[in-house]
XYZ file of C-alpha atoms in Angstrom:
411
model
C -0.198 -9.519 -38.119
C 2.145 -9.387 -35.140
C 0.333 -6.336 -33.764
C -3.025 -8.110 -34.023
C -1.640 -11.205 -32.321
C -0.201 -9.000 -29.564
C -3.576 -7.403 -28.882
C -5.420 -10.714 -29.022
C -3.041 -12.219 -26.489
C -3.228 -9.168 -24.214
C -7.028 -8.942 -24.133
C -9.089 -12.113 -23.574
C -11.741 -12.899 -26.204
C -14.471 -12.682 -23.585
C -13.525 -9.173 -22.394
C -16.146 -7.453 -24.525
C -18.850 -9.896 -23.530
C -18.072 -9.475 -19.826
C -18.590 -5.705 -19.898
C -22.331 -5.757 -20.325
C -24.299 -2.643 -19.359
C -25.682 -2.533 -15.866
C -29.332 -3.705 -15.714
C -30.017 -0.770 -13.418
C -30.268 1.614 -16.377
C -33.868 2.029 -17.518
C -32.893 2.614 -21.128
C -30.540 -0.364 -21.428
C -31.475 -2.836 -24.117
C -30.593 -6.541 -24.358
C -27.455 -7.347 -26.303
C -27.856 -8.884 -29.771
C -27.098 -12.619 -30.071
C -23.416 -13.472 -30.313
C -21.991 -14.316 -33.751
C -20.523 -17.752 -33.164
C -19.505 -18.621 -36.748
C -17.068 -16.965 -39.159
C -19.597 -15.836 -41.755
C -18.729 -12.205 -41.071
C -15.113 -12.746 -42.192
C -14.017 -12.423 -45.820
C -12.231 -15.508 -47.111
C -10.559 -16.793 -50.261
C -9.616 -14.236 -52.906
C -11.570 -11.567 -50.999
C -9.558 -12.029 -47.818
C -7.644 -9.067 -46.424
C -5.731 -8.301 -43.241
C -5.990 -4.911 -41.577
C -3.848 -3.469 -38.841
C -5.578 -3.402 -35.492
C -6.175 0.382 -35.598
C -7.752 -0.017 -39.055
C -9.914 -2.876 -37.815
C -11.030 -0.832 -34.824
C -11.775 2.110 -37.097
C -13.874 -0.089 -39.372
C -15.991 -1.376 -36.521
C -16.206 2.113 -35.028
C -17.676 3.386 -38.301
C -20.221 0.571 -38.281
C -21.201 1.297 -34.682
C -21.581 5.012 -35.434
C -23.828 4.381 -38.441
C -26.118 2.126 -36.437
C -27.582 4.932 -34.364
C -29.994 2.653 -32.536
C -27.194 0.411 -31.285
C -25.985 2.382 -28.277
C -25.045 -0.839 -26.539
C -22.731 -1.776 -29.409
C -21.012 1.609 -29.268
C -20.594 1.409 -25.512
C -19.279 -2.164 -25.579
C -16.813 -1.271 -28.315
C -15.585 1.658 -26.218
C -15.124 -0.600 -23.184
C -13.204 -3.065 -25.353
C -10.933 -0.283 -26.599
C -10.229 0.847 -23.046
C -9.242 -2.710 -22.108
C -6.943 -2.881 -25.140
C -5.385 0.451 -24.142
C -4.726 -0.769 -20.609
C -2.887 -3.771 -22.051
C -0.790 -1.523 -24.324
C 2.443 0.176 -23.277
C 2.211 3.915 -22.698
C 4.953 4.460 -25.253
C 2.896 2.748 -27.961
C 1.169 5.422 -30.131
C -1.752 3.056 -30.700
C -2.678 3.443 -27.034
C -3.648 7.074 -27.626
C -5.699 6.013 -30.654
C -7.669 3.398 -28.678
C -8.450 5.838 -25.859
C -9.418 8.647 -28.219
C -11.812 6.368 -30.103
C -13.268 5.042 -26.839
C -13.847 8.570 -25.603
C -15.576 9.547 -28.864
C -17.895 6.540 -28.760
C -18.799 7.071 -25.112
C -19.411 10.796 -25.594
C -21.668 10.089 -28.566
C -23.725 7.525 -26.648
C -23.723 9.634 -23.472
C -25.052 12.664 -25.370
C -28.091 10.593 -26.290
C -28.858 9.914 -22.624
C -27.455 6.395 -22.473
C -26.764 5.925 -18.768
C -24.196 3.149 -19.103
C -22.110 5.290 -21.462
C -22.373 8.287 -19.124
C -21.125 6.153 -16.250
C -18.207 4.660 -18.200
C -17.229 8.044 -19.618
C -17.134 9.452 -16.097
C -14.950 6.540 -14.991
C -12.682 7.095 -17.993
C -12.176 10.741 -17.027
C -11.205 9.968 -13.433
C -9.052 6.968 -14.371
C -6.225 9.214 -15.556
C -5.843 7.148 -18.737
C -6.471 10.217 -20.877
C -3.610 12.278 -19.435
C -1.483 11.838 -22.575
C -4.206 11.747 -25.207
C -4.517 14.797 -27.472
C -2.952 17.068 -24.833
C -6.347 17.104 -23.152
C -6.709 19.092 -19.922
C -6.663 16.289 -17.417
C -5.625 17.663 -14.071
C -7.397 16.007 -11.168
C -9.907 18.832 -10.641
C -10.914 18.963 -14.307
C -11.300 15.187 -14.490
C -13.618 15.081 -11.495
C -15.568 18.139 -12.663
C -16.367 16.343 -15.898
C -17.086 13.011 -14.257
C -19.389 14.354 -11.552
C -21.939 15.748 -14.009
C -21.972 12.466 -15.925
C -22.536 10.430 -12.756
C -25.474 12.631 -11.782
C -26.977 12.367 -15.270
C -26.668 8.575 -15.288
C -28.155 8.322 -11.796
C -31.309 10.018 -13.094
C -31.765 6.915 -15.253
C -31.447 4.737 -12.131
C -27.883 3.636 -12.800
C -26.792 2.231 -9.448
C -23.014 2.539 -9.844
C -23.330 6.119 -11.111
C -25.488 7.074 -8.128
C -22.839 5.577 -5.836
C -20.093 7.571 -7.573
C -22.142 10.754 -7.271
C -22.508 10.114 -3.532
C -18.739 9.777 -3.162
C -18.281 13.038 -5.060
C -20.599 14.880 -2.668
C -19.022 13.322 0.422
C -15.418 13.977 -0.592
C -15.941 17.226 -2.544
C -14.763 15.736 -5.835
C -15.950 17.783 -8.783
C -18.509 19.549 -6.612
C -18.875 21.163 -3.208
C -19.012 18.953 -0.143
C -22.635 18.242 0.766
C -23.267 15.439 3.253
C -27.020 15.688 2.859
C -26.839 15.048 -0.883
C -24.198 12.368 -0.334
C -26.601 10.457 1.907
C -29.394 11.035 -0.608
C -27.367 9.433 -3.405
C -26.121 6.630 -1.139
C -29.754 5.827 -0.357
C -30.662 5.905 -4.033
C -27.822 3.566 -4.983
C -28.512 1.294 -2.010
C -32.170 1.020 -3.032
C -30.836 -0.277 -6.365
C -28.771 -2.915 -4.486
C -25.382 -1.327 -5.154
C -23.126 -3.157 -2.619
C -20.712 -0.267 -2.078
C -23.564 2.111 -1.311
C -25.253 -0.354 1.044
C -21.958 -0.819 2.889
C -21.328 2.918 3.152
C -24.898 3.592 4.260
C -24.594 0.871 6.879
C -21.359 2.307 8.264
C -22.525 5.907 8.497
C -25.750 4.724 10.148
C -23.982 2.481 12.683
C -21.577 5.225 13.710
C -23.805 8.274 13.171
C -21.757 9.995 10.446
C -22.614 12.559 7.748
C -25.399 14.078 9.808
C -27.303 10.799 10.265
C -28.461 9.816 13.732
C -26.703 6.761 15.134
C -28.856 3.662 14.606
C -26.919 0.423 15.033
C -29.854 -1.878 14.279
C -30.729 -0.206 10.991
C -27.069 0.123 10.054
C -26.474 -3.591 10.617
C -29.428 -4.356 8.322
C -27.770 -2.413 5.527
C -24.440 -4.052 6.276
C -25.999 -7.516 6.029
C -27.613 -6.633 2.705
C -24.269 -5.371 1.447
C -22.555 -8.579 2.592
C -25.105 -10.681 0.703
C -24.368 -8.715 -2.489
C -20.609 -8.464 -1.911
C -18.234 -8.814 -4.857
C -14.457 -8.698 -5.260
C -14.832 -4.985 -5.968
C -17.002 -4.458 -2.877
C -15.965 -7.028 -0.212
C -15.864 -4.570 2.675
C -19.219 -5.388 4.286
C -18.280 -9.035 4.876
C -15.114 -7.990 6.695
C -16.925 -5.338 8.732
C -19.606 -7.804 9.810
C -16.839 -10.133 10.957
C -15.296 -7.323 13.023
C -18.668 -6.590 14.634
C -19.190 -10.263 15.495
C -15.662 -10.395 16.883
C -16.483 -7.911 19.616
C -20.281 -7.594 19.569
C -22.224 -4.330 19.376
C -23.905 -1.919 21.731
C -27.434 -2.840 22.706
C -26.781 -6.490 21.851
C -27.832 -5.930 18.244
C -25.084 -8.379 17.318
C -23.645 -10.825 19.831
C -20.042 -11.960 19.901
C -19.775 -15.057 17.728
C -16.202 -16.116 17.006
C -17.157 -19.143 14.894
C -19.300 -17.034 12.560
C -16.628 -14.357 12.640
C -14.034 -16.799 11.257
C -16.556 -17.961 8.656
C -17.001 -14.387 7.440
C -13.270 -13.674 7.394
C -12.747 -16.877 5.412
C -15.403 -15.931 2.878
C -13.895 -12.484 2.393
C -10.357 -13.863 2.079
C -10.967 -17.006 0.022
C -13.843 -15.944 -2.226
C -13.426 -12.169 -2.436
C -9.610 -11.875 -2.172
C -9.883 -9.239 0.557
C -6.425 -8.674 2.030
C -7.428 -7.335 5.505
C -9.526 -10.471 6.121
C -6.683 -12.726 4.989
C -4.290 -10.893 7.303
C -6.664 -11.291 10.266
C -6.895 -15.027 9.601
C -3.109 -15.186 9.437
C -2.991 -13.676 12.920
C -5.671 -16.034 14.217
C -3.852 -19.157 13.033
C -0.471 -17.884 14.198
C -1.502 -16.937 17.718
C -4.632 -19.054 18.257
C -7.063 -16.117 18.365
C -10.860 -16.378 18.070
C -10.897 -20.071 18.916
C -8.560 -21.062 16.095
C -6.010 -23.815 16.678
C -2.477 -22.615 15.991
C -1.578 -23.737 12.499
C 1.635 -22.435 10.889
C 0.623 -23.675 7.449
C -2.685 -21.794 7.479
C -1.081 -18.736 9.029
C 1.558 -18.586 6.292
C -1.106 -19.251 3.651
C -3.316 -16.349 4.709
C -0.457 -13.967 5.397
C 0.782 -14.815 1.920
C -2.606 -14.072 0.355
C -2.652 -10.645 1.952
C 1.042 -9.892 1.385
C 0.849 -10.642 -2.336
C -1.826 -7.955 -2.552
C 0.509 -5.447 -0.921
C -0.831 -5.533 2.650
C 2.001 -3.992 4.666
C 1.472 -5.776 7.979
C 1.127 -9.103 6.159
C 4.414 -8.472 4.334
C 6.099 -7.908 7.687
C 4.518 -11.089 9.069
C 5.830 -13.020 6.074
C 9.286 -11.603 6.754
C 9.158 -13.128 10.235
C 7.941 -16.509 8.994
C 10.616 -16.615 6.280
C 13.289 -15.803 8.820
C 12.435 -18.549 11.308
C 10.698 -20.996 8.976
C 8.326 -23.749 10.035
C 9.099 -27.495 10.015
C 7.553 -29.296 7.006
C 5.874 -26.032 5.958
C 8.441 -23.354 5.126
C 12.229 -23.449 4.901
C 14.004 -20.466 6.470
C 15.324 -17.926 3.981
C 17.084 -14.768 5.075
C 16.963 -13.373 1.536
C 13.192 -13.803 1.300
C 12.761 -12.388 4.791
C 14.678 -9.285 3.798
C 12.635 -8.978 0.601
C 9.314 -9.111 2.453
C 10.545 -6.579 5.009
C 11.454 -4.212 2.168
C 7.989 -4.635 0.638
C 6.455 -3.789 4.014
C 8.673 -0.701 4.202
C 7.385 0.409 0.800
C 3.959 0.686 2.455
C 5.319 3.220 4.934
C 5.189 1.133 8.114
C 7.427 2.471 10.877
C 8.037 -1.063 12.191
C 9.111 -2.121 8.709
C 11.598 0.754 8.480
C 13.125 -0.413 11.738
C 13.148 -4.064 10.658
C 14.919 -3.285 7.378
C 17.378 -1.151 9.319
C 18.111 -4.033 11.644
C 18.466 -6.493 8.755
C 20.912 -4.094 7.108
C 22.864 -3.426 10.290
C 23.288 -7.093 11.213
C 23.537 -8.430 7.661
C 20.490 -10.666 7.459
C 19.592 -11.392 3.856
C 21.692 -8.471 2.682
C 25.283 -7.319 3.050
C 25.847 -5.470 6.313
C 25.908 -1.699 5.903
C 25.850 0.321 9.144
C 25.585 3.591 7.247
C 22.532 2.489 5.278
C 21.043 1.014 8.449
C 21.219 4.424 10.130
C 19.202 5.903 7.278
C 16.488 3.310 7.824
C 16.525 3.959 11.584
C 16.111 7.655 10.892
C 13.077 6.964 8.700
C 11.637 4.757 11.439
C 12.287 7.417 14.083
C 10.653 10.090 11.921
C 7.615 7.795 11.691
C 7.527 7.537 15.502
C 9.113 4.162 16.172
C 10.426 4.373 19.773
C 13.121 1.700 19.269
C 14.608 3.622 16.360
C 14.561 6.825 18.375
C 16.370 5.099 21.220
C 18.892 3.480 18.889
C 19.771 6.825 17.353
C 20.207 8.328 20.814
C 22.410 5.539 22.047
C 24.724 3.923 19.502
C 26.274 1.803 22.292
C 23.131 -0.360 22.504
C 24.113 -3.986 23.255
C 23.273 -6.550 20.538
C 21.411 -9.729 21.355
C 23.452 -12.909 21.103
C 20.854 -14.340 18.686
C 20.128 -11.768 15.934
C 17.355 -13.890 14.378
C 15.482 -14.121 17.657
C 15.788 -10.367 18.174
C 14.379 -9.556 14.743
C 11.419 -11.873 15.396
C 10.743 -9.978 18.587
C 10.908 -6.552 16.957
C 8.578 -7.462 14.093
């Protein structure tokens, strides 16, 4: 009972219903009506409780017997994958869930079901199977298996699979690099309104990549279509359109429009949770860029949105704000400043290495440790930070009278 409650709490009830097959597949069929009552449960003297693996096995057997219900098999497999993701790697049930999911997807994929082919390909490249049944799951093998499945699914007009196949051809994943075929599959996926493909096609057309002639006007058209179809998984086109409106384009295809630029950045940050857009807004409200009025509260808000998603530059910006604070908005906190600087350093930023070194040397938010500080300065110098290089050359460098002001300047 405890195991069942654990799984139910880890995976929302609507997870299965949310993973509906893509309508782009020509052989997809509508899902059967949801069972909203409890008539399918045994009650009274006939009631019985099964462990979750036994319950899964029971429903797996039902799905297998109903050969015409490929959607049921695929949805069950997706559900099992979600359960596995919510299960600790040390839990033996995790291997069971993934093995069953793989079996169901392979069975449906072998019958030409495009959605199953696509999900099976994604399962291979996800790395989730690396501990299941001692399967051969090195990166090359995973992509080799996935590539063929993506191509098969794309033949049934599965948009996401066509997009994945294009990436494989462009980046030589599971197949040889072939820019011509990459463009071909990007076009196929874009024609099916796949936002990632429309964005990629727009970018390579605007900048003349992958053997395509440069055509800014046509590329912008694809970028606009991608922005209209943008999702949290594919927010990139909205941000790129904002960048283009920030500076304008050659041939006056797009004019500079700072107001619309901010509108696009806001949409990408607020609605699509796109960290680079949130970071750009943080800069705009901190320094008054792009016609924005300086607003510490909004700057901290947007930097925070980006930093919590692991955006390195935003983490460093938050370190600065936490150090100096802002009246009625944010109280200064050396400990939080040090923490954000460390998170920025985890992203490999040379400036962050130097900042953490300075924090450690002076003792801001952490106990002073000149020896540890030198190690951070060495990392910063190796990453090309000129201040760290100079500091290592000259250990007699004079300290500023106000350490907090100096750290604000260096970040």
